[in-house]
Short mmCIF file of N, CA and C in Angstrom, two decimals:
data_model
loop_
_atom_site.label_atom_id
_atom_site.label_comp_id
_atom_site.label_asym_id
_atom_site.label_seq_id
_atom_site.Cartn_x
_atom_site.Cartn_y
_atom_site.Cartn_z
N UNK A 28 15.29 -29.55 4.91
CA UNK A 28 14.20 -30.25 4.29
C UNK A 28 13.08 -30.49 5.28
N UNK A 29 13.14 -31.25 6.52
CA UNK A 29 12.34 -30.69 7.49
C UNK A 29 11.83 -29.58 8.08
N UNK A 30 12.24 -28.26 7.88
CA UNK A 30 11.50 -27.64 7.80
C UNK A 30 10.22 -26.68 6.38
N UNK A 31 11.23 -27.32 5.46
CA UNK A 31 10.45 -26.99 4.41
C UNK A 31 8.84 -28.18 4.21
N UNK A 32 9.45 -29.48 4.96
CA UNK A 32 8.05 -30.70 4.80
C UNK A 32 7.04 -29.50 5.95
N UNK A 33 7.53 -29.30 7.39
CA UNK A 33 6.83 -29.01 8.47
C UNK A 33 6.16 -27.70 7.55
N UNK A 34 7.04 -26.61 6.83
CA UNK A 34 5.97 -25.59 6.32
C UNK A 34 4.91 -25.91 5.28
N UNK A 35 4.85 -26.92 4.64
CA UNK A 35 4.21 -27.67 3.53
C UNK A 35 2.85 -28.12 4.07
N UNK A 36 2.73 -28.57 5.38
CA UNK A 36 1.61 -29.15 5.93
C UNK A 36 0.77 -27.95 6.58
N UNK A 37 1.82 -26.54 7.08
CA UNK A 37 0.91 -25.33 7.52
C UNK A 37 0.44 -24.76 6.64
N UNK A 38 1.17 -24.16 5.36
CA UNK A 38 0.93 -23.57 4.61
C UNK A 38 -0.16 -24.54 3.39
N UNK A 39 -1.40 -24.42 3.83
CA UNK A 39 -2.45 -25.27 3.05
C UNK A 39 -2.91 -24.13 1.90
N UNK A 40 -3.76 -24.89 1.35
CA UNK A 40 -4.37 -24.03 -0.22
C UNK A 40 -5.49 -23.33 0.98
N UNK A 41 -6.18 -23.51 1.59
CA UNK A 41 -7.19 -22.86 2.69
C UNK A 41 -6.50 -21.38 3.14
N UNK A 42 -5.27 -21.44 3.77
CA UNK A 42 -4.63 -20.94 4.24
C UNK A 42 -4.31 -19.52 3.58
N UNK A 43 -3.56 -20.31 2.58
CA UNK A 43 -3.15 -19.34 0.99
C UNK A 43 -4.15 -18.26 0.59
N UNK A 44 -5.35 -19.20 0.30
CA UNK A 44 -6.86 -18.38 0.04
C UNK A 44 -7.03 -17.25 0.86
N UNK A 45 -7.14 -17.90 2.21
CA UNK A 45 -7.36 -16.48 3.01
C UNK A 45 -6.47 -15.23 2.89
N UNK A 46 -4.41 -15.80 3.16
CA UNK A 46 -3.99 -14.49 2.93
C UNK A 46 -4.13 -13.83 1.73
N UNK A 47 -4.56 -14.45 0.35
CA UNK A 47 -4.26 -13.78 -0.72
C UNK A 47 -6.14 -12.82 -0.62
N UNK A 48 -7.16 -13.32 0.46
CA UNK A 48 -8.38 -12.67 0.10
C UNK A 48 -7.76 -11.42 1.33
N UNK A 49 -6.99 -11.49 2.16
CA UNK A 49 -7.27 -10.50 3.57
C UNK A 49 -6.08 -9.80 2.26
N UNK A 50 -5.57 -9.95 1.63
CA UNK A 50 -4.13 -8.93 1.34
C UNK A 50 -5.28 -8.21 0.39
N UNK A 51 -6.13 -8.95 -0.65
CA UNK A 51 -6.72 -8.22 -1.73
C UNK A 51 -7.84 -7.31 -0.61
N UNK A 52 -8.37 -7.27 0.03
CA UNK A 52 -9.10 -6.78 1.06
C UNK A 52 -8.14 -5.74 1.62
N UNK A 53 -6.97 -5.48 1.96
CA UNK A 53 -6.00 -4.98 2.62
C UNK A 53 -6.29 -3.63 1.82
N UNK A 54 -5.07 -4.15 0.86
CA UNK A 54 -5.21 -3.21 -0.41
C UNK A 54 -6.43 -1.99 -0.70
N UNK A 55 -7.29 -2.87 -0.63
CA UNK A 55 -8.57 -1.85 -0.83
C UNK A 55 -8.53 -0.99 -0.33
N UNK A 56 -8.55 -1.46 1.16
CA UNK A 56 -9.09 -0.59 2.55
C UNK A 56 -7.58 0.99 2.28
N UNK A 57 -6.70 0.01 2.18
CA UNK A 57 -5.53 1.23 2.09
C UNK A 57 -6.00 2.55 0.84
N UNK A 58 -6.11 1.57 0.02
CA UNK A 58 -6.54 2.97 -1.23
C UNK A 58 -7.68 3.95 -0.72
N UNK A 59 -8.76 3.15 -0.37
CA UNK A 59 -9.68 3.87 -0.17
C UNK A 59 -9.39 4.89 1.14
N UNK A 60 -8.44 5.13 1.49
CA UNK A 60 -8.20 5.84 2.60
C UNK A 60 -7.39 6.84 2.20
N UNK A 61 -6.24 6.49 1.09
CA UNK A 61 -5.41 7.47 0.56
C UNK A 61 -6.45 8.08 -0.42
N UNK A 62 -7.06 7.83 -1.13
CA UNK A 62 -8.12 8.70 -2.11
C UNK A 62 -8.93 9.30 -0.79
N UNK A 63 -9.00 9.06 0.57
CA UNK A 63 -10.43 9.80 0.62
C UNK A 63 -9.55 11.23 1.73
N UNK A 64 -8.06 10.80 1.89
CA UNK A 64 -7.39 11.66 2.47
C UNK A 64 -6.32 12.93 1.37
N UNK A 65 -6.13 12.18 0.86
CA UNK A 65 -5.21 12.56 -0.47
C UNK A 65 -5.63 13.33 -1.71
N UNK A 66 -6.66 12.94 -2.45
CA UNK A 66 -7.75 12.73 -3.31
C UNK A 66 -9.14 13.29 -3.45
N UNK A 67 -9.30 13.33 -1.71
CA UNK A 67 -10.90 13.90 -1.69
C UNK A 67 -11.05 15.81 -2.66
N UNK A 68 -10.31 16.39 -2.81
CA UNK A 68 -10.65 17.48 -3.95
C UNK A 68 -10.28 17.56 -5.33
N UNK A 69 -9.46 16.35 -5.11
CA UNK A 69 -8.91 16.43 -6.62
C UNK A 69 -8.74 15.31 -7.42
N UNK A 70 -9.73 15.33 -8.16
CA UNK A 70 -9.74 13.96 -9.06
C UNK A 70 -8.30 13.64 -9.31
N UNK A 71 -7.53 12.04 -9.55
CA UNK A 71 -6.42 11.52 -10.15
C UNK A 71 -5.98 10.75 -10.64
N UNK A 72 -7.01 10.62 -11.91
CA UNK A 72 -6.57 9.65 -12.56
C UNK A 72 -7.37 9.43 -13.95
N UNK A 73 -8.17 10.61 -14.63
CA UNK A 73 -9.34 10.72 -15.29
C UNK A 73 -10.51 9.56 -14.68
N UNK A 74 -11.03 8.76 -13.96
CA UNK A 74 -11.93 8.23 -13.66
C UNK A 74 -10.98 6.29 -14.01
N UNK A 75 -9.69 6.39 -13.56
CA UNK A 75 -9.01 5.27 -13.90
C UNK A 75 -8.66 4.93 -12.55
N UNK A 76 -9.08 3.62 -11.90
CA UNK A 76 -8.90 3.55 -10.94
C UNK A 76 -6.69 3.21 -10.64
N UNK A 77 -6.52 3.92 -9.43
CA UNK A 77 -5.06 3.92 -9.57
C UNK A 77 -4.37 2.85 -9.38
N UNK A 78 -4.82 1.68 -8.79
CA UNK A 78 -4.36 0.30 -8.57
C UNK A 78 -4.18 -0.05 -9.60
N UNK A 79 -4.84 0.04 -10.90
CA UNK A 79 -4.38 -0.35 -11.90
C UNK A 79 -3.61 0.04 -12.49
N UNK A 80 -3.15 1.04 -13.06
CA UNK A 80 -2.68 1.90 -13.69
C UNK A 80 -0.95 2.09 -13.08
N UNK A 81 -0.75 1.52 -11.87
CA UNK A 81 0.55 1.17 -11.42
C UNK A 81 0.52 -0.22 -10.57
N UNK A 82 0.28 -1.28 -11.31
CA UNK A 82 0.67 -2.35 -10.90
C UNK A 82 2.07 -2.77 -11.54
N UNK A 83 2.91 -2.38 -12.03
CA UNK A 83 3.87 -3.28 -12.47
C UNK A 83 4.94 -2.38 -11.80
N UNK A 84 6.03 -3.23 -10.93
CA UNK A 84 6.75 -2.31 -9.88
C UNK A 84 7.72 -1.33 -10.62
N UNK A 85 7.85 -1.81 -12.54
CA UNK A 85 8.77 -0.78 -12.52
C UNK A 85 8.45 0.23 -13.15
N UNK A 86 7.07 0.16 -13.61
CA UNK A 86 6.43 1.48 -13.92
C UNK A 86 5.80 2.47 -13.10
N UNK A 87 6.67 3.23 -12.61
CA UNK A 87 6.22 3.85 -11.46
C UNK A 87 6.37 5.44 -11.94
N UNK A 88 6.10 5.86 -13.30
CA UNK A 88 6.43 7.17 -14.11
C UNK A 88 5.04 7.28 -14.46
N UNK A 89 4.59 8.55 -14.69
CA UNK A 89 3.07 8.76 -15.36
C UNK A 89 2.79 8.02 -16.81
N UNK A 90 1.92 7.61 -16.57
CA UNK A 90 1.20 6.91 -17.75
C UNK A 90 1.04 8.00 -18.84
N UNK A 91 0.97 7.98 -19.89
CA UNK A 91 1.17 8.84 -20.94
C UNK A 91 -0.80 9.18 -20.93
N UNK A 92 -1.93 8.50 -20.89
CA UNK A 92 -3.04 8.77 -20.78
C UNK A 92 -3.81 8.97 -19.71
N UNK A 93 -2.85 9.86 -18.45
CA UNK A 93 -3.50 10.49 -17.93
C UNK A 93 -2.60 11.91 -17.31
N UNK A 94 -3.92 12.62 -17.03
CA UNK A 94 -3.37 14.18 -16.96
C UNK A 94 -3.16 14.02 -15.70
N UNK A 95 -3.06 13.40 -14.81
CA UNK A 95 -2.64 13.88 -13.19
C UNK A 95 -2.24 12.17 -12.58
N UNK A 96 -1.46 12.34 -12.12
CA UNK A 96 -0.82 11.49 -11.56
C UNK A 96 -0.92 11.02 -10.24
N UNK A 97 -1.25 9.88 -9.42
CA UNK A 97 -1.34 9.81 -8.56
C UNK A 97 -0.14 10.00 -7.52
N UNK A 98 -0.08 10.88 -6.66
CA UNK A 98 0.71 10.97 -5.39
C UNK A 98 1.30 9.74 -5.01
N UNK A 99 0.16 9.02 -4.24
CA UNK A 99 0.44 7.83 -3.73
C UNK A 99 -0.12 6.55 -3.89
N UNK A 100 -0.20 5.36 -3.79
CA UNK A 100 -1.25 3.86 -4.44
C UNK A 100 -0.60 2.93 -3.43
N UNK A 101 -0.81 1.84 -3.98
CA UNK A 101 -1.00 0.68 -2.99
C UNK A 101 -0.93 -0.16 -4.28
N UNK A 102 0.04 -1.15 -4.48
CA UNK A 102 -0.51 -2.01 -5.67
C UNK A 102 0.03 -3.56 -4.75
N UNK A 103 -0.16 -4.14 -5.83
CA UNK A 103 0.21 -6.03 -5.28
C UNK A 103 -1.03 -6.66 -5.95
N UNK A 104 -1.13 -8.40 -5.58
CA UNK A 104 -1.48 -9.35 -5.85
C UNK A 104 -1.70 -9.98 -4.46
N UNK A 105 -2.77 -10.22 -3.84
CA UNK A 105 -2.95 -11.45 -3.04
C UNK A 105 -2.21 -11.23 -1.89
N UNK A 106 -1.68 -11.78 -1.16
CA UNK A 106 -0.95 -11.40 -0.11
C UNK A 106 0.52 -10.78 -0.23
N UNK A 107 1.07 -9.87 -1.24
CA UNK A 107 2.07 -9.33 -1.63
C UNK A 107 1.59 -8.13 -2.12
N UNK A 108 2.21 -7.25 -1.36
CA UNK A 108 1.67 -5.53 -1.41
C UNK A 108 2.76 -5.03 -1.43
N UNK A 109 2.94 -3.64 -1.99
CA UNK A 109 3.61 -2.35 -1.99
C UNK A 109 2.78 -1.08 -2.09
N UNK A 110 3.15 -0.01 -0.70
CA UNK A 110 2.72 1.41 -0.95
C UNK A 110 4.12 1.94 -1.73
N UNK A 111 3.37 2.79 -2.60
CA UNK A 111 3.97 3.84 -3.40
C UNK A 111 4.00 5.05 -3.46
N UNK A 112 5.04 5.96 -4.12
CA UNK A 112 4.76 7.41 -4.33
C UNK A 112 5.47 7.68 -5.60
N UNK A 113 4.83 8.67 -6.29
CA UNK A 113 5.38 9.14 -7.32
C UNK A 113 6.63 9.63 -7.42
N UNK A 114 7.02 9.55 -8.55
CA UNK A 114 8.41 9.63 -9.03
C UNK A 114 8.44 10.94 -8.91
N UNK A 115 9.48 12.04 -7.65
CA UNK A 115 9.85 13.10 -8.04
C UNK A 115 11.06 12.79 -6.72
N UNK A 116 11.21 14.29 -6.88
CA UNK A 116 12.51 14.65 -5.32
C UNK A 116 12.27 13.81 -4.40
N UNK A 117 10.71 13.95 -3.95
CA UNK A 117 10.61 13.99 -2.74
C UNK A 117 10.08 12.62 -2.51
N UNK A 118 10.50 11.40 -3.37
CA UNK A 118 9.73 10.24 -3.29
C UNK A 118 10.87 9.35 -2.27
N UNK A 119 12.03 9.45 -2.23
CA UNK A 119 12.82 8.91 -1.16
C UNK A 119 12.37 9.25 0.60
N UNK A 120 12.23 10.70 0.33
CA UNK A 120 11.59 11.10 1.61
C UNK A 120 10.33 10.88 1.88
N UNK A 121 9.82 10.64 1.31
CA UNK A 121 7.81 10.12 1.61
C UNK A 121 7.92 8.25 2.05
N UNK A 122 8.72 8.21 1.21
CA UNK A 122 9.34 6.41 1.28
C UNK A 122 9.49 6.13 2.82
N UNK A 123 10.71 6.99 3.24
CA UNK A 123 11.32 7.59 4.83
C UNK A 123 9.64 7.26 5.43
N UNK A 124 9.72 8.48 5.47
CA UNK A 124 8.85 8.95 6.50
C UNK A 124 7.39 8.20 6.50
N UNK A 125 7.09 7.67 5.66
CA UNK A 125 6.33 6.51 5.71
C UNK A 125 6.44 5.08 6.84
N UNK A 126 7.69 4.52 6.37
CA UNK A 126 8.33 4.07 6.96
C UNK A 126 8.58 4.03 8.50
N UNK A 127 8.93 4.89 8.93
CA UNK A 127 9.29 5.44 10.53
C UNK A 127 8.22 5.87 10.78
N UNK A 128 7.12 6.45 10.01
CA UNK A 128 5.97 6.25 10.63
C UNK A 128 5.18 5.18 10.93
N UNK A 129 5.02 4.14 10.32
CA UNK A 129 4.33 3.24 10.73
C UNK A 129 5.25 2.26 11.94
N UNK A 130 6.43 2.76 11.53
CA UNK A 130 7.23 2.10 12.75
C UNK A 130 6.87 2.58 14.27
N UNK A 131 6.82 4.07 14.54
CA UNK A 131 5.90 4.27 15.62
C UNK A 131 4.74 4.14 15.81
N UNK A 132 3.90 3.54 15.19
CA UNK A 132 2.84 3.17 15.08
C UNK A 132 2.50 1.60 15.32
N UNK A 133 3.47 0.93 15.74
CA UNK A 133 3.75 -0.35 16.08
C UNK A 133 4.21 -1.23 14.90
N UNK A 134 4.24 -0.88 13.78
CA UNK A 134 4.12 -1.83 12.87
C UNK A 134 5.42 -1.94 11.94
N UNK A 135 5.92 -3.12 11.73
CA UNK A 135 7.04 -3.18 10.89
C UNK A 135 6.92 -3.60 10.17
N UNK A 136 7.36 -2.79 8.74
CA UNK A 136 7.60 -3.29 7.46
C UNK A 136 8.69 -2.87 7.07
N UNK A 137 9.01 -3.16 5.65
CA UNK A 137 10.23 -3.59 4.93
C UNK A 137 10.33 -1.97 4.51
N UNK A 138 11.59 -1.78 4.71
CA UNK A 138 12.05 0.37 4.11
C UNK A 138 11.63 0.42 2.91
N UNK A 139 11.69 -0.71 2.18
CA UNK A 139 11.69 -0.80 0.61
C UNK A 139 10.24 -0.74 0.90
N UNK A 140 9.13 -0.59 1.26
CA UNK A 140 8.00 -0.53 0.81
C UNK A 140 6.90 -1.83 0.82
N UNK A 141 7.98 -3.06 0.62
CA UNK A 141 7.02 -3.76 0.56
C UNK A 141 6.42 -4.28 1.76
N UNK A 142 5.09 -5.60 1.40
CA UNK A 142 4.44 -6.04 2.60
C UNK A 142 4.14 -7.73 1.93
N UNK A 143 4.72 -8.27 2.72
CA UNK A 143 4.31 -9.67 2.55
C UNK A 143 3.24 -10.18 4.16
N UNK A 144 2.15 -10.66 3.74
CA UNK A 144 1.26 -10.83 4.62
C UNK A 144 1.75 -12.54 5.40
N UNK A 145 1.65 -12.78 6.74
CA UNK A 145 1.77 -13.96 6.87
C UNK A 145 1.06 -14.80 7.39
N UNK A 146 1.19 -15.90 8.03
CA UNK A 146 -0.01 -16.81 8.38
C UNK A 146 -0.67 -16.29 9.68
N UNK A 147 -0.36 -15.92 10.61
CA UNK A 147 -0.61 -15.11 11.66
C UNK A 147 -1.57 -13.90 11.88
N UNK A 148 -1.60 -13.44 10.31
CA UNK A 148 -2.07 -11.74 10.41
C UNK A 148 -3.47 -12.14 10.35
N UNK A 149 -4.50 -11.21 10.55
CA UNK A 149 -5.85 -11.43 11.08
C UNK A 149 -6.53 -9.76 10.29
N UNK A 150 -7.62 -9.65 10.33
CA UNK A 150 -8.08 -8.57 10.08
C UNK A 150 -7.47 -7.42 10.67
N UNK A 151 -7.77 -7.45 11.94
CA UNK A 151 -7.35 -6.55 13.06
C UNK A 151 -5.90 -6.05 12.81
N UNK A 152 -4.72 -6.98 12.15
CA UNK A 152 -3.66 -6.57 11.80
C UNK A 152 -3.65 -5.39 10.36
N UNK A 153 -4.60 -5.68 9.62
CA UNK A 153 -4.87 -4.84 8.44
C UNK A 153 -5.01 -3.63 8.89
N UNK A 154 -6.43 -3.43 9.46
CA UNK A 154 -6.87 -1.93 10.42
C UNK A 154 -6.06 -1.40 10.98
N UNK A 155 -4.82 -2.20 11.58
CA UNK A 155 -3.83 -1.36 12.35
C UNK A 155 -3.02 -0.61 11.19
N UNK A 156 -2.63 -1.51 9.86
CA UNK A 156 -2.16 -0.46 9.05
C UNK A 156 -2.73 0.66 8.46
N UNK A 157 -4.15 -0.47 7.99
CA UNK A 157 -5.04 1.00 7.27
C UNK A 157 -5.15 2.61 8.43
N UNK A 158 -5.40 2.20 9.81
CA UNK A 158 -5.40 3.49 10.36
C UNK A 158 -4.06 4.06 10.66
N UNK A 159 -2.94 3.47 10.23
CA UNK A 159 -1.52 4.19 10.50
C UNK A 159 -1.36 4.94 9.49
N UNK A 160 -1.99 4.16 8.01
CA UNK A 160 -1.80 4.73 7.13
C UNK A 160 -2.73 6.35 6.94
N UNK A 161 -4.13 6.17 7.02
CA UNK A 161 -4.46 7.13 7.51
C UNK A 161 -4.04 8.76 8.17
N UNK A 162 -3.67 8.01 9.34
CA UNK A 162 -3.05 8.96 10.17
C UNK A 162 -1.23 9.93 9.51
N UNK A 163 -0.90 8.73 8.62
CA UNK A 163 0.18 9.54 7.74
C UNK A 163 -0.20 10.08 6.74
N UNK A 164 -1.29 9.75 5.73
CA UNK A 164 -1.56 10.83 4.92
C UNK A 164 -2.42 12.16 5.45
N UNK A 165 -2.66 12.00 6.61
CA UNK A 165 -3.65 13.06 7.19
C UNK A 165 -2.60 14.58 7.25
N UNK A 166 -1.05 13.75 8.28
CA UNK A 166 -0.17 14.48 8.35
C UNK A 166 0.42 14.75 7.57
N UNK A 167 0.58 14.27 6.84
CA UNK A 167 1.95 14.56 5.66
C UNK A 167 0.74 14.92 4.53
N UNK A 168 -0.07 15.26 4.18
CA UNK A 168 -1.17 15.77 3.24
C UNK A 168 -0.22 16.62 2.01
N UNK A 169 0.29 17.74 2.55
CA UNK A 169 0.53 18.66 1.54
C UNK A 169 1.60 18.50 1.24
N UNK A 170 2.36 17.52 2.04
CA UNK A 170 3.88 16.64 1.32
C UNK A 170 3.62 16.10 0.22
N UNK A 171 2.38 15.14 0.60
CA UNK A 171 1.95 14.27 -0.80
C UNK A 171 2.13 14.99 -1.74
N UNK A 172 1.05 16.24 -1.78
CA UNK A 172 0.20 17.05 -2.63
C UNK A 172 1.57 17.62 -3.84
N UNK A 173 2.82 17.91 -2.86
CA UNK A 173 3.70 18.85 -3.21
C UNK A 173 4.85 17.71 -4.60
N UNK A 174 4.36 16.39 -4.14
CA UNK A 174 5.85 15.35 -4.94
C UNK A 174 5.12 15.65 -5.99
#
């Protein structure tokens, strides 16, 4: 109970605000990096932006109203994120190698995908993912292309 009073007094509505504005900010920066690495020749999604269109974690199958499917997304709420990949073979292995990539890249997250942001993280912590992330769809490009 003492430590739940001591987290009660850190964890302020101020606080909250910020991680849920740096996670919605996060998010962005990530998509806009997988569309401009992933995406840049090939439209995906008829003009539907993909954050939407897979926000709910267990719909992760093509939407019946659209003709192409996104590879990969980024969905969440506020300071609670998940990167994704489409449902085929090769979505365990993109999962992987996602994963262990950003792990050499300094950064640890959860195998399962997700990202819970915490009181600590700062912009500068975002950029380190957005450019890890980057740097894995750059490499793994025609992996994506191929799930």
């Amino acid at each position: 109970m003492a430590a739940g009073f001591a987290g009660s007094k850190i964890l302020d509505e101020e606080t909250t605000d910020r991680l849920n504005d740096l996670g919605e900010r996060m998010k962005q920066m990530v998509q806009d990096v997988i569309d401009k690495h992933v995406y840049s020749e090939v439209p995906h999604t008829n003009g539907h932006d993909s954050t939407q269109l897979f926000n709910d974690e267990e719909n992760t199958t093509q939407p019946q109203h659209s003709d192409t499917v996104p590879k990969m997304w980024i969905s969440g709420i506020g300071s609670i994120l998940a990167i994704h990949f489409a449902c085929s073979s090769m979505q365990s292995t993109l999962q992987s190698l996602y994963y262990h990539h950003t792990l050499t890249e300094g950064i640890s997250l959860a195998e399962c995908r997700f990202m819970a942001l915490n009181i600590e993280m700062d912009l500068e912590h975002v950029q380190a993912l957005v450019a890890a992330t980057g740097r894995f769809v750059e490499k793994y490009r025609d992996l994506i292309h191929g799930a």
